[in-house]
Amino acid sequence: EDEQNQYKLVFGAKSKHVEAIIAEMEAKVKASGAAAKFIYSGHGDWNYLDVVCPGAGKLEAMLYVRRKLGFGANCTVACGDSG
């Protein structure tokens, strides 16, 4: 499925530049009055850089599902491949 949508942008970036790219993007987003969360993952020379809504992420999704279904933390496991 398509990784890009109105709530998520995905970029590929050289690993050695990821922190500088995030710092510049954070500054531009903040200056625009918007908010975003930057998540990078991957191995080797290249990383994926996801730009998502501030409330997005694996933890936030897991907490939402836990609350919705009434599961406690002791009955919850989260797994992922990166990030």
XYZ file of N, CA, C and O in Angstrom:
332
model
N 0.829 -1.182 0.000
C 0.000 0.000 0.000
C 0.877 1.251 0.000
O 2.023 1.239 0.393
N 0.279 2.337 -0.370
C 0.983 3.605 -0.450
C 1.313 4.119 0.953
O 0.440 4.230 1.804
N 2.578 4.442 1.186
C 3.008 4.947 2.495
C 2.686 6.427 2.680
O 2.648 6.912 3.786
N 2.501 7.160 1.579
C 2.233 8.591 1.658
C 0.724 8.821 1.748
O -0.045 8.198 1.041
N 0.331 9.715 2.632
C -1.065 10.138 2.678
C -1.136 11.498 3.350
O -0.104 12.073 3.682
N -2.331 12.004 3.566
C -2.450 13.352 4.131
C -1.974 13.438 5.581
O -1.795 14.539 6.107
N -1.759 12.298 6.228
C -1.324 12.292 7.624
C 0.113 11.811 7.808
O 0.627 11.830 8.912
N 0.761 11.361 6.726
C 2.095 10.792 6.859
C 2.877 10.994 5.567
O 2.395 10.687 4.487
N 4.102 11.497 5.722
C 5.044 11.596 4.611
C 6.241 10.724 4.945
O 6.689 10.694 6.090
N 6.770 10.027 3.957
C 7.920 9.154 4.166
C 9.019 9.559 3.197
O 8.772 9.723 2.002
N 10.226 9.727 3.734
C 11.380 10.095 2.929
C 12.505 9.100 3.169
O 12.603 8.512 4.243
N 13.382 8.968 2.214
C 14.629 8.241 2.398
C 15.737 9.270 2.567
O 15.743 10.300 1.885
N 16.640 9.029 3.494
C 17.731 9.979 3.736
C 19.004 9.228 4.108
O 18.944 8.192 4.768
N 20.128 9.749 3.684
C 21.411 9.187 4.088
C 21.521 9.291 5.603
O 21.237 10.326 6.198
N 21.938 8.210 6.235
C 22.007 8.150 7.701
C 22.803 9.300 8.308
O 22.412 9.868 9.322
N 23.897 9.661 7.662
C 24.761 10.706 8.227
C 24.110 12.087 8.201
O 24.576 12.994 8.872
N 23.022 12.250 7.444
C 22.356 13.547 7.338
C 21.027 13.615 8.088
O 20.415 14.688 8.170
N 20.556 12.504 8.634
C 19.210 12.453 9.213
C 19.017 13.477 10.324
O 18.018 14.205 10.331
N 19.940 13.580 11.256
C 19.749 14.509 12.378
C 19.681 15.954 11.898
O 18.856 16.737 12.379
N 20.516 16.332 10.932
C 20.491 17.693 10.398
C 19.184 17.947 9.637
O 18.604 19.041 9.734
N 18.727 16.959 8.887
C 17.468 17.099 8.151
C 16.312 17.292 9.116
O 15.463 18.171 8.927
N 16.276 16.486 10.170
C 15.200 16.610 11.168
C 15.248 17.987 11.824
O 14.214 18.640 11.967
N 16.431 18.446 12.205
C 16.549 19.761 12.854
C 16.027 20.865 11.939
O 15.282 21.758 12.380
N 16.381 20.809 10.658
C 15.913 21.838 9.720
C 14.407 21.740 9.502
O 13.704 22.764 9.482
N 13.903 20.532 9.355
C 12.461 20.368 9.147
C 11.676 20.801 10.378
O 10.627 21.442 10.256
N 12.163 20.453 11.581
C 11.485 20.877 12.815
C 11.403 22.395 12.889
O 10.359 22.947 13.245
N 12.490 23.070 12.545
C 12.511 24.532 12.587
C 11.508 25.123 11.595
O 10.774 26.062 11.928
N 11.448 24.573 10.393
C 10.524 25.084 9.379
C 9.062 24.814 9.760
O 8.199 25.675 9.581
N 8.799 23.640 10.301
C 7.430 23.317 10.726
C 7.009 24.241 11.859
O 5.918 24.799 11.850
N 7.896 24.422 12.829
C 7.593 25.302 13.968
C 7.362 26.739 13.500
O 6.417 27.399 13.940
N 8.216 27.217 12.593
C 8.083 28.583 12.084
C 6.765 28.790 11.337
O 6.228 29.897 11.320
N 6.247 27.726 10.766
C 4.986 27.827 10.033
C 3.771 27.810 10.954
O 2.648 28.031 10.516
N 4.005 27.500 12.241
C 2.902 27.417 13.191
C 2.266 26.041 13.251
O 1.304 25.832 13.972
N 2.803 25.111 12.480
C 2.274 23.742 12.469
C 3.042 22.893 13.487
O 3.970 23.362 14.146
N 2.650 21.642 13.615
C 3.331 20.699 14.501
C 3.447 19.362 13.780
O 2.579 18.996 12.988
N 4.518 18.657 14.039
C 4.734 17.341 13.436
C 5.660 16.534 14.329
O 6.371 17.076 15.162
N 5.621 15.243 14.133
C 6.509 14.315 14.831
C 7.401 13.683 13.766
O 6.923 13.283 12.702
N 8.694 13.598 14.034
C 9.655 13.047 13.092
C 10.197 11.734 13.653
O 10.713 11.696 14.766
N 10.053 10.672 12.879
C 10.475 9.343 13.316
C 11.428 8.789 12.256
O 11.076 8.737 11.080
N 12.633 8.395 12.677
C 13.514 7.785 11.698
C 13.843 6.360 12.100
O 13.866 6.020 13.271
N 14.062 5.546 11.086
C 14.347 4.132 11.315
C 15.162 3.599 10.147
O 15.297 4.257 9.116
N 15.660 2.415 10.314
C 16.423 1.783 9.245
C 17.825 1.443 9.707
O 18.239 1.775 10.817
N 18.558 0.809 8.820
C 19.911 0.353 9.128
C 20.823 0.666 7.956
O 20.367 0.808 6.824
N 22.088 0.749 8.219
C 23.040 0.980 7.140
C 23.130 2.441 6.756
O 22.923 3.336 7.569
N 23.450 2.673 5.499
C 23.695 4.030 5.008
C 22.437 4.870 4.808
O 22.522 6.079 4.663
N 21.280 4.227 4.751
C 20.032 4.946 4.501
C 19.042 4.722 5.625
O 19.001 3.653 6.212
N 18.261 5.759 5.917
C 17.179 5.677 6.896
C 15.883 6.111 6.240
O 15.881 6.829 5.249
N 14.789 5.661 6.821
C 13.480 6.186 6.481
C 13.193 7.306 7.463
O 13.512 7.210 8.644
N 12.593 8.349 6.995
C 12.182 9.451 7.849
C 10.690 9.655 7.640
O 10.247 9.984 6.550
N 9.919 9.399 8.680
C 8.467 9.577 8.643
C 8.132 10.906 9.299
O 8.646 11.226 10.376
N 7.275 11.664 8.670
C 6.752 12.904 9.244
C 5.259 12.669 9.450
O 4.523 12.432 8.495
N 4.847 12.688 10.718
C 3.465 12.344 11.066
C 2.877 13.382 12.019
O 3.584 14.246 12.538
N 1.592 13.263 12.273
C 0.922 14.126 13.249
C 1.553 13.911 14.620
O 2.001 12.806 14.940
N 1.580 14.936 15.468
C 2.210 14.812 16.784
C 1.686 13.650 17.626
O 2.420 13.073 18.405
N 0.432 13.284 17.491
C -0.153 12.213 18.298
C -0.032 10.839 17.676
O -0.618 9.884 18.175
N 0.723 10.713 16.590
C 0.835 9.430 15.886
C 2.039 8.632 16.373
O 2.986 9.178 16.902
N 1.981 7.335 16.198
C 3.090 6.459 16.547
C 2.598 5.139 17.097
O 1.414 4.974 17.400
N 3.515 4.192 17.208
C 3.152 2.859 17.708
C 2.617 2.913 19.135
O 1.628 2.270 19.453
N 3.293 3.683 19.980
C 2.854 3.775 21.376
C 1.457 4.374 21.459
O 0.580 3.833 22.146
N 1.230 5.465 20.762
C -0.069 6.123 20.802
C -1.175 5.205 20.271
O -2.264 5.149 20.832
N -0.865 4.469 19.206
C -1.853 3.536 18.651
C -2.155 2.410 19.640
O -3.310 2.038 19.839
N -1.106 1.882 20.270
C -1.302 0.802 21.232
C -2.133 1.280 22.425
O -3.052 0.587 22.866
N -1.833 2.469 22.933
C -2.598 2.999 24.063
C -4.055 3.216 23.694
O -4.958 2.932 24.489
N -4.304 3.699 22.481
C -5.676 3.898 22.014
C -6.433 2.564 21.981
O -7.552 2.458 22.494
N -5.822 1.547 21.385
C -6.478 0.233 21.273
C -6.700 -0.360 22.663
O -7.759 -0.926 22.935
N -5.714 -0.224 23.549
C -5.880 -0.721 24.925
C -7.091 -0.086 25.587
O -7.909 -0.771 26.199
N -7.191 1.241 25.494
C -8.333 1.940 26.110
C -9.643 1.510 25.455
O -10.628 1.265 26.141
N -9.648 1.427 24.144
C -10.868 1.088 23.403
C -11.356 -0.312 23.761
O -12.551 -0.543 23.898
N -10.427 -1.272 23.916
C -10.797 -2.664 24.193
C -10.771 -3.025 25.669
O -11.157 -4.129 26.046
N -10.274 -2.108 26.510
C -10.270 -2.336 27.943
C -9.177 -3.260 28.441
O -9.332 -3.878 29.492
N -8.067 -3.367 27.719
C -6.947 -4.203 28.164
C -6.018 -3.411 29.069
O -5.749 -2.239 28.826
N -5.482 -4.074 30.096
C -4.478 -3.461 30.949
C -3.091 -3.623 30.353
O -2.873 -4.406 29.429
N -2.138 -2.893 30.925
C -0.752 -2.966 30.442
C -0.195 -4.382 30.569
O 0.607 -4.823 29.745
N -0.632 -5.116 31.592
C -0.132 -6.476 31.803
C -0.643 -7.453 30.758
O -0.166 -8.583 30.685
N -1.578 -7.047 29.940
C -2.125 -7.909 28.877
C -1.777 -7.383 27.489
O -2.435 -7.718 26.513
N -0.748 -6.547 27.413
C -0.436 -5.874 26.156
C 1.021 -6.101 25.773
O 1.909 -5.995 26.591
N 1.229 -6.415 24.493
C 2.574 -6.553 23.935
C 2.614 -5.766 22.643
O 1.685 -5.814 21.843
N 3.691 -5.027 22.431
C 3.875 -4.294 21.187
C 5.167 -4.764 20.532
O 6.179 -4.944 21.199
N 5.131 -4.965 19.241
C 6.297 -5.394 18.483
C 6.412 -4.526 17.239
O 5.420 -4.026 16.725
N 7.606 -4.373 16.748
C 7.800 -3.606 15.525
C 9.113 -3.950 14.890
O 9.997 -4.531 15.527
N 9.250 -3.558 13.648
C 10.471 -3.876 12.924
C 11.512 -2.778 13.009
O 12.669 -2.986 12.713
N 11.098 -1.583 13.386
C 12.052 -0.477 13.492
C 11.374 0.685 14.187
O 10.203 0.660 14.494
N 12.159 1.750 14.376
C 11.629 3.013 14.929
C 11.060 2.817 16.251
O 10.223 3.312 16.827
